[in-house]
mmCIF file of C-alpha atoms in Angstrom:
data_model
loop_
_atom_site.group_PDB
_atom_site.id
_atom_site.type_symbol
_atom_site.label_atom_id
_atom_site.label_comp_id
_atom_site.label_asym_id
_atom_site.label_seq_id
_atom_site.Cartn_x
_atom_site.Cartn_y
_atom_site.Cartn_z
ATOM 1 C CA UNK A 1 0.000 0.000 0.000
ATOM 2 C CA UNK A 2 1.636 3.538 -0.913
ATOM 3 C CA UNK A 3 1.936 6.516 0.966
ATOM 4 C CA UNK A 4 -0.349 8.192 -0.977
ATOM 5 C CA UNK A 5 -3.082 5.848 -0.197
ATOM 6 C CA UNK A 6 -2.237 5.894 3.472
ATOM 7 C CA UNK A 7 -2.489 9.523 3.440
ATOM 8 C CA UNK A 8 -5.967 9.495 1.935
ATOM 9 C CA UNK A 9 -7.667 7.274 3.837
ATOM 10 C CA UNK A 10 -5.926 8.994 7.071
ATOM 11 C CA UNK A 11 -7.781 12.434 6.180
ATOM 12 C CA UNK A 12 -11.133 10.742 5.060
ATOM 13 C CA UNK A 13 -10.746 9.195 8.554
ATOM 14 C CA UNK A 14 -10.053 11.900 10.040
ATOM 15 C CA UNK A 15 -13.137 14.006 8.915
ATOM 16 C CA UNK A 16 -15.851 10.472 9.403
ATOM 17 C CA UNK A 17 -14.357 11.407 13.722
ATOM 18 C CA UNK A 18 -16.530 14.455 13.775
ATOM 19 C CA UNK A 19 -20.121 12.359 13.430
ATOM 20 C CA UNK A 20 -22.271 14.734 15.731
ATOM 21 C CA UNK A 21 -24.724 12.039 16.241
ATOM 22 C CA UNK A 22 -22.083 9.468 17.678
ATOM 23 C CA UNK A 23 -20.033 11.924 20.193
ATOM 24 C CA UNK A 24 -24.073 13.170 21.012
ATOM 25 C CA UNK A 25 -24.734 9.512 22.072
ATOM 26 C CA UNK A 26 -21.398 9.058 23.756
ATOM 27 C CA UNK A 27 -22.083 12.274 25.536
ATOM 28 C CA UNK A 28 -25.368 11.396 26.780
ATOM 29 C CA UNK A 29 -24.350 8.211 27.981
ATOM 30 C CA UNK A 30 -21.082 9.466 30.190
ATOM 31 C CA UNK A 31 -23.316 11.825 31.844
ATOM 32 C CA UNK A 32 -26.269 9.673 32.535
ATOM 33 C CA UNK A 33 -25.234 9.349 36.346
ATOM 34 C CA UNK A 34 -24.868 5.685 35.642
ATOM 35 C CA UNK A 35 -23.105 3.529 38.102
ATOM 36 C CA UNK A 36 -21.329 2.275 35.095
ATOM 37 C CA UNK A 37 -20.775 4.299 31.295
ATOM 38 C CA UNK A 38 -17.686 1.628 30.306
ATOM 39 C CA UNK A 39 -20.166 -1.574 29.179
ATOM 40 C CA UNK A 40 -23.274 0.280 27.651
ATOM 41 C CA UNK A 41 -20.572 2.683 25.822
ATOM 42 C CA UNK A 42 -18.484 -0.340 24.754
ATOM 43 C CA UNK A 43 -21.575 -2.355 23.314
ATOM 44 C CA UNK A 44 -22.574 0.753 21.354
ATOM 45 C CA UNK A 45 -19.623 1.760 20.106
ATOM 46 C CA UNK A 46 -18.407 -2.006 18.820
ATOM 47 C CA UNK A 47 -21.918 -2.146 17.318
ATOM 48 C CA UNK A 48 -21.782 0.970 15.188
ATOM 49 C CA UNK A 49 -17.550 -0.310 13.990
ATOM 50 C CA UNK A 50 -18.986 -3.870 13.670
ATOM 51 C CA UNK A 51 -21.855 -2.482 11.227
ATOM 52 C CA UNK A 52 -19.537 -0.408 9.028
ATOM 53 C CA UNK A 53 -16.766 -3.007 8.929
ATOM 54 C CA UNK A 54 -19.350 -5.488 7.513
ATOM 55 C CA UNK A 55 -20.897 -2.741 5.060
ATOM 56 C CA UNK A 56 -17.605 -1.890 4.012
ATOM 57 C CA UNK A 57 -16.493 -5.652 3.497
ATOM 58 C CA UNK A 58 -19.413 -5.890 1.376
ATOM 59 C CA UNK A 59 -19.254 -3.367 -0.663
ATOM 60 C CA UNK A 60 -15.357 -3.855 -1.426
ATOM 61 C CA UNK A 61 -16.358 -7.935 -2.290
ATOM 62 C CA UNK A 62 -19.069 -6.841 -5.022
ATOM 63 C CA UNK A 63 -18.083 -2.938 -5.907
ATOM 64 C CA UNK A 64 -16.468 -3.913 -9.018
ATOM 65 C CA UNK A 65 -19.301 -5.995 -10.343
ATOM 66 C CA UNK A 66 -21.686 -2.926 -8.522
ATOM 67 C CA UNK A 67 -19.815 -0.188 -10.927
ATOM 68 C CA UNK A 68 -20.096 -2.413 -13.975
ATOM 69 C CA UNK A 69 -23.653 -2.599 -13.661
ATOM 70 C CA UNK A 70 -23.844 1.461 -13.197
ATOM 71 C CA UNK A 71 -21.303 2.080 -15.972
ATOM 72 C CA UNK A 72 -24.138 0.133 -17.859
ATOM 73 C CA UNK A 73 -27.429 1.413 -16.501
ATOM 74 C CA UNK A 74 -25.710 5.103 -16.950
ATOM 75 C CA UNK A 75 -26.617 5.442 -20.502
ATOM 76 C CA UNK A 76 -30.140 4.779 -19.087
ATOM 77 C CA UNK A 77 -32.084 8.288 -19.718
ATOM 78 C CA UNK A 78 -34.887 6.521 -17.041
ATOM 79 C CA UNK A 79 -32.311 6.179 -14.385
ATOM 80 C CA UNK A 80 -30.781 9.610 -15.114
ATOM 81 C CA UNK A 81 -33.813 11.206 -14.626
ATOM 82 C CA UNK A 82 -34.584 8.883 -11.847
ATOM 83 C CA UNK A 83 -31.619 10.254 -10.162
ATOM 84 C CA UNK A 84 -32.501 13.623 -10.492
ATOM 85 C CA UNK A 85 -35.947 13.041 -8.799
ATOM 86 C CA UNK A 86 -34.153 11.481 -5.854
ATOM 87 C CA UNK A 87 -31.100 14.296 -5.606
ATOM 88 C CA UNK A 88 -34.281 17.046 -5.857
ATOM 89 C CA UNK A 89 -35.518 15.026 -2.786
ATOM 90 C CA UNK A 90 -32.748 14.520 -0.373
ATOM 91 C CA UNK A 91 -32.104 18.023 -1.572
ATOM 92 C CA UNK A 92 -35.270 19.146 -0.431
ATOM 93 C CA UNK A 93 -35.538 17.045 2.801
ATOM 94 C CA UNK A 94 -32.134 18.013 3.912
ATOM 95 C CA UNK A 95 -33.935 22.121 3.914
ATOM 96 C CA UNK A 96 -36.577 20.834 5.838
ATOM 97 C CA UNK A 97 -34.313 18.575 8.566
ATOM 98 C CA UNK A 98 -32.395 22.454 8.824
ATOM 99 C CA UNK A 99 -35.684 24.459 9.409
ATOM 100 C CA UNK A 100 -36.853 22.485 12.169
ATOM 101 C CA UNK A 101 -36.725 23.265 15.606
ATOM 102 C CA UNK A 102 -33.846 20.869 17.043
ATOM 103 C CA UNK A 103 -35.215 17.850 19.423
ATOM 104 C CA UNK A 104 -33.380 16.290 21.875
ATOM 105 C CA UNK A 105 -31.935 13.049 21.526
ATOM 106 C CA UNK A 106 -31.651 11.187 24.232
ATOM 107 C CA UNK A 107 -30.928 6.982 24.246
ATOM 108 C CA UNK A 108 -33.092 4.836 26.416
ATOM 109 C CA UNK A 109 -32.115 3.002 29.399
ATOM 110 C CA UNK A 110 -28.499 1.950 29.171
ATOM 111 C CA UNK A 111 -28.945 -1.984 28.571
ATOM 112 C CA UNK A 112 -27.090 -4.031 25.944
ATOM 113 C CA UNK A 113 -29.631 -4.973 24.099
ATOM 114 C CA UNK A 114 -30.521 -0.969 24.038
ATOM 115 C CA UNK A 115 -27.433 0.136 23.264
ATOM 116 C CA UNK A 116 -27.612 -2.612 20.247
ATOM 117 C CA UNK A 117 -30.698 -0.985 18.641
ATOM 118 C CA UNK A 118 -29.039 2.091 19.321
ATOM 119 C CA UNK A 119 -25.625 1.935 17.831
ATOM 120 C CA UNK A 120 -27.758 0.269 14.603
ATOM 121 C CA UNK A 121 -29.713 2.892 14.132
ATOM 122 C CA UNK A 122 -26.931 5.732 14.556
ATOM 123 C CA UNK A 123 -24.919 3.414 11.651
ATOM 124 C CA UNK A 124 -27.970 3.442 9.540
ATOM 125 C CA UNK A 125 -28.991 6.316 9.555
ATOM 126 C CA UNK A 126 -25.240 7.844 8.844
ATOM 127 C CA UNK A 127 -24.596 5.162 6.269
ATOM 128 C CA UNK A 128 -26.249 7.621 4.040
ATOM 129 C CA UNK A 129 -24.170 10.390 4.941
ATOM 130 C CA UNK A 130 -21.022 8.959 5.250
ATOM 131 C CA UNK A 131 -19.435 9.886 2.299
ATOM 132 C CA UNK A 132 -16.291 9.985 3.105
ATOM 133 C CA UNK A 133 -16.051 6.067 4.741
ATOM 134 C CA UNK A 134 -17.693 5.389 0.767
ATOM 135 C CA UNK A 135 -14.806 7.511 -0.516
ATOM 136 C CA UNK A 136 -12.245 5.568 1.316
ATOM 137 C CA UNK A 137 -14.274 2.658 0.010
ATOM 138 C CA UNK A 138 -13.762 3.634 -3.316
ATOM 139 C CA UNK A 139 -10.087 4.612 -2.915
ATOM 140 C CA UNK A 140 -8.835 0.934 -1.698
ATOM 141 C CA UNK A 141 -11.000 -0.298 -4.518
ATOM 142 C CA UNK A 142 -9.524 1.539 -7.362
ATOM 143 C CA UNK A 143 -6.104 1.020 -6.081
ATOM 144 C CA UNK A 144 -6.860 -3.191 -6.171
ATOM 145 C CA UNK A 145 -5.628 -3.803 -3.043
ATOM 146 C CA UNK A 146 -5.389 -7.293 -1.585
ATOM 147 C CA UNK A 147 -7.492 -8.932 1.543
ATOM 148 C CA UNK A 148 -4.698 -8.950 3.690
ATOM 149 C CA UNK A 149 -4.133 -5.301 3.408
ATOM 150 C CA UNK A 150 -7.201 -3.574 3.081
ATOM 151 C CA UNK A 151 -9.007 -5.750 5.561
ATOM 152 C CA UNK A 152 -6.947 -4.261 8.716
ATOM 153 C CA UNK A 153 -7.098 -0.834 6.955
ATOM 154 C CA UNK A 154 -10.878 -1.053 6.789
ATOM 155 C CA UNK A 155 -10.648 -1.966 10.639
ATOM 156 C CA UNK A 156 -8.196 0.461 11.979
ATOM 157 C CA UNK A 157 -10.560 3.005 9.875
ATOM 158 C CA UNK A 158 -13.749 2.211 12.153
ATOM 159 C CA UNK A 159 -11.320 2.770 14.904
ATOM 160 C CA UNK A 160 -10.411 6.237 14.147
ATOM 161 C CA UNK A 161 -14.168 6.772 13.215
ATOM 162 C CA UNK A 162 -15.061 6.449 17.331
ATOM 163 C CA UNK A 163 -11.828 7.272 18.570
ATOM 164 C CA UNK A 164 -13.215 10.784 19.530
ATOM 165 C CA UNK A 165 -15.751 8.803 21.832
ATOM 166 C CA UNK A 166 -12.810 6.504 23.506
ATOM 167 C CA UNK A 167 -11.086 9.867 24.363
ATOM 168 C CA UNK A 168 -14.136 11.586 25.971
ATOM 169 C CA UNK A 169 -14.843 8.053 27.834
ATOM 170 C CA UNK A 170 -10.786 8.615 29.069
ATOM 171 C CA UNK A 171 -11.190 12.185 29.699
ATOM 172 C CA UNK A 172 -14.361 11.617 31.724
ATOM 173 C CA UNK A 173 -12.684 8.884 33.785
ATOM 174 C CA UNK A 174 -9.198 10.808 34.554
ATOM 175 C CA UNK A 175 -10.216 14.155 34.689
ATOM 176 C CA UNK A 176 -12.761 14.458 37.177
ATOM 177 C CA UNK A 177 -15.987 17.011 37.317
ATOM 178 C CA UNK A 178 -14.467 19.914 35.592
ATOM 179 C CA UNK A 179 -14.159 17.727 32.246
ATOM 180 C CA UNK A 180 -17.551 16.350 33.037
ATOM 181 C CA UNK A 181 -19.009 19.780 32.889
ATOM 182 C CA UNK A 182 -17.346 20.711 29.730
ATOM 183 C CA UNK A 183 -19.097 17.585 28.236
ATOM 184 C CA UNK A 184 -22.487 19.193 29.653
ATOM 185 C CA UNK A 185 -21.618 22.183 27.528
ATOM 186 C CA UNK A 186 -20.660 19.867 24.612
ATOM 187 C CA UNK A 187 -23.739 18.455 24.616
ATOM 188 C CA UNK A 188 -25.816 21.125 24.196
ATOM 189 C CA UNK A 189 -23.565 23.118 21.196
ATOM 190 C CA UNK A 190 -24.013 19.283 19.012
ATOM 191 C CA UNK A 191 -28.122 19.316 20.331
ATOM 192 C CA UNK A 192 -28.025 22.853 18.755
ATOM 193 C CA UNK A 193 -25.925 22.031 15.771
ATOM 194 C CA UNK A 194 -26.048 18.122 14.836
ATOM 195 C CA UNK A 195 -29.453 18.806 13.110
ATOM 196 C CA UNK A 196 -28.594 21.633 10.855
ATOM 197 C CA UNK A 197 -25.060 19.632 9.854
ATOM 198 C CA UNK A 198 -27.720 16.562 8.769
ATOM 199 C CA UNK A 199 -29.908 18.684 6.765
ATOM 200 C CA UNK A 200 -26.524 19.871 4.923
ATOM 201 C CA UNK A 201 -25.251 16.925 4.191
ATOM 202 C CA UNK A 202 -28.738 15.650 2.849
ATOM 203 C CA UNK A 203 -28.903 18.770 1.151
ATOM 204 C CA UNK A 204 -25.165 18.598 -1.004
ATOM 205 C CA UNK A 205 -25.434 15.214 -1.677
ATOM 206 C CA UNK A 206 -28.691 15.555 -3.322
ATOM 207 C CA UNK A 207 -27.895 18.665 -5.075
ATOM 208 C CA UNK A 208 -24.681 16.114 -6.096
ATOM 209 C CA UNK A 209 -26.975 13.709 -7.282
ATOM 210 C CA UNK A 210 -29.507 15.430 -8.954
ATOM 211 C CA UNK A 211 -26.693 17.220 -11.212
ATOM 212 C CA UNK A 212 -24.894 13.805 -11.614
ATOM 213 C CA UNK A 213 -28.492 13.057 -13.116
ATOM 214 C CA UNK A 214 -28.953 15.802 -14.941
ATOM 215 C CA UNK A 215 -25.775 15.457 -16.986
ATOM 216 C CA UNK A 216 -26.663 11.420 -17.689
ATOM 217 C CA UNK A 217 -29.651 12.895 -19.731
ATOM 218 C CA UNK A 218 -27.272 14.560 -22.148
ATOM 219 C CA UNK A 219 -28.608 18.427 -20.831
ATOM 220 C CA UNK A 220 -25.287 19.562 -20.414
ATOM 221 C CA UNK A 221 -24.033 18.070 -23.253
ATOM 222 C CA UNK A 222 -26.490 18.596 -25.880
ATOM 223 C CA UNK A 223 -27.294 14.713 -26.213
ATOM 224 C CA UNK A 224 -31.015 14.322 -25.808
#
């Protein structure tokens, strides 16, 4: 594996740490006033890497046939237009996620099988923001890298992904109430924020899509 590669997949990395919904989750769970955070915090956090290791494994296996059939469907004007009817609608439900009045989030009781149904739903829901874990995706793909190498990079990527979460868990232990305030504080700013960074996301990657569709019907180009 090259440098270059390295290097890539350490900055996509390092931009899938700052998921607002994951350090929200972690936050809420350190300051629950539970006799124990460590368990409940360790089942939810291996759930959400176990979920994107597997999606990522997946989509590594069959991405090459995957982009074949795209390549092929491409010169499809009913799935270009298709395309642009979706990117139109993320577009337009990533405006209305951002004029909403922010809600609280707030996980239920901190039980394993809780925290289960928890981390899947925070890796579900991102999966469809999480563009740059597909961009890493797509780098070790185009660069045909073997099992034995991109396997542990895919791994050592969830890592980093929740690392921010495994140094607020230290912090909290170490450093005493002052740090556990700060979190307090924390939690509010990614309550006020989280939402709005959502609706953007939804809101580029449609606008991304809906282009992307626009130029398969030959608009741009002239091709009708």
């Amino acid at each position: 594996m090259s440098w270059g590669i390295l290097g890539t997949l350490a900055c996509l990395s390092f931009l899938d740490m700052a998921s607002p919904a994951i350090i929200g989750v972690t936050l809420y769970i350190l300051l629950s006033r539970s006799n124990s955070v460590a368990r409940p915090l360790a089942v939810y956090l291996s759930t959400i890497t176990g979920f994107y290791f597997a999606f990522g494994c997946s989509l590594i296996l069959g991405l090459g046939k995957l982009i074949d059939h795209l390549v092929e469907l491409s010169h499809s004007p009913l799935l270009a237009w298709g395309a642009v009817v979706v990117g139109v609608a993320l577009s337009a439900l990533g405006f209305v996620i951002r004029s909403k009045p922010g809600r609280r989030l707030r996980p239920p009781a901190l039980k394993a099988r809780s925290m289960v149904g928890l981390g899947l739903a925070t890796a579900v829901v991102g999966v469809g923001t999480a563009l740059p874990y597909l961009g890493a995706i797509g780098v070790m793909t185009a660069a045909g890298l073997p099992a034995v190498q991109w396997v542990p990079a895919l791994a050592v990527y969830n890592i980093v992904m929740v690392s921010p979460s495994i140094l607020l868990y230290l912090g909290h232990r170490t450093l005493g109430m002052g740090f556990r305030d700060r979190l307090g504080r924390w939690r509010e700013r990614l309550e006020s924020g989280s939402q709005k960074v959502t609706g953007w996301m939804l809101t580029i990657s449609g606008a991304a899509l809906a282009v992307f569709g626009l130029w398969g019907t030959g608009m741009f180009t002239g091709a009708g």
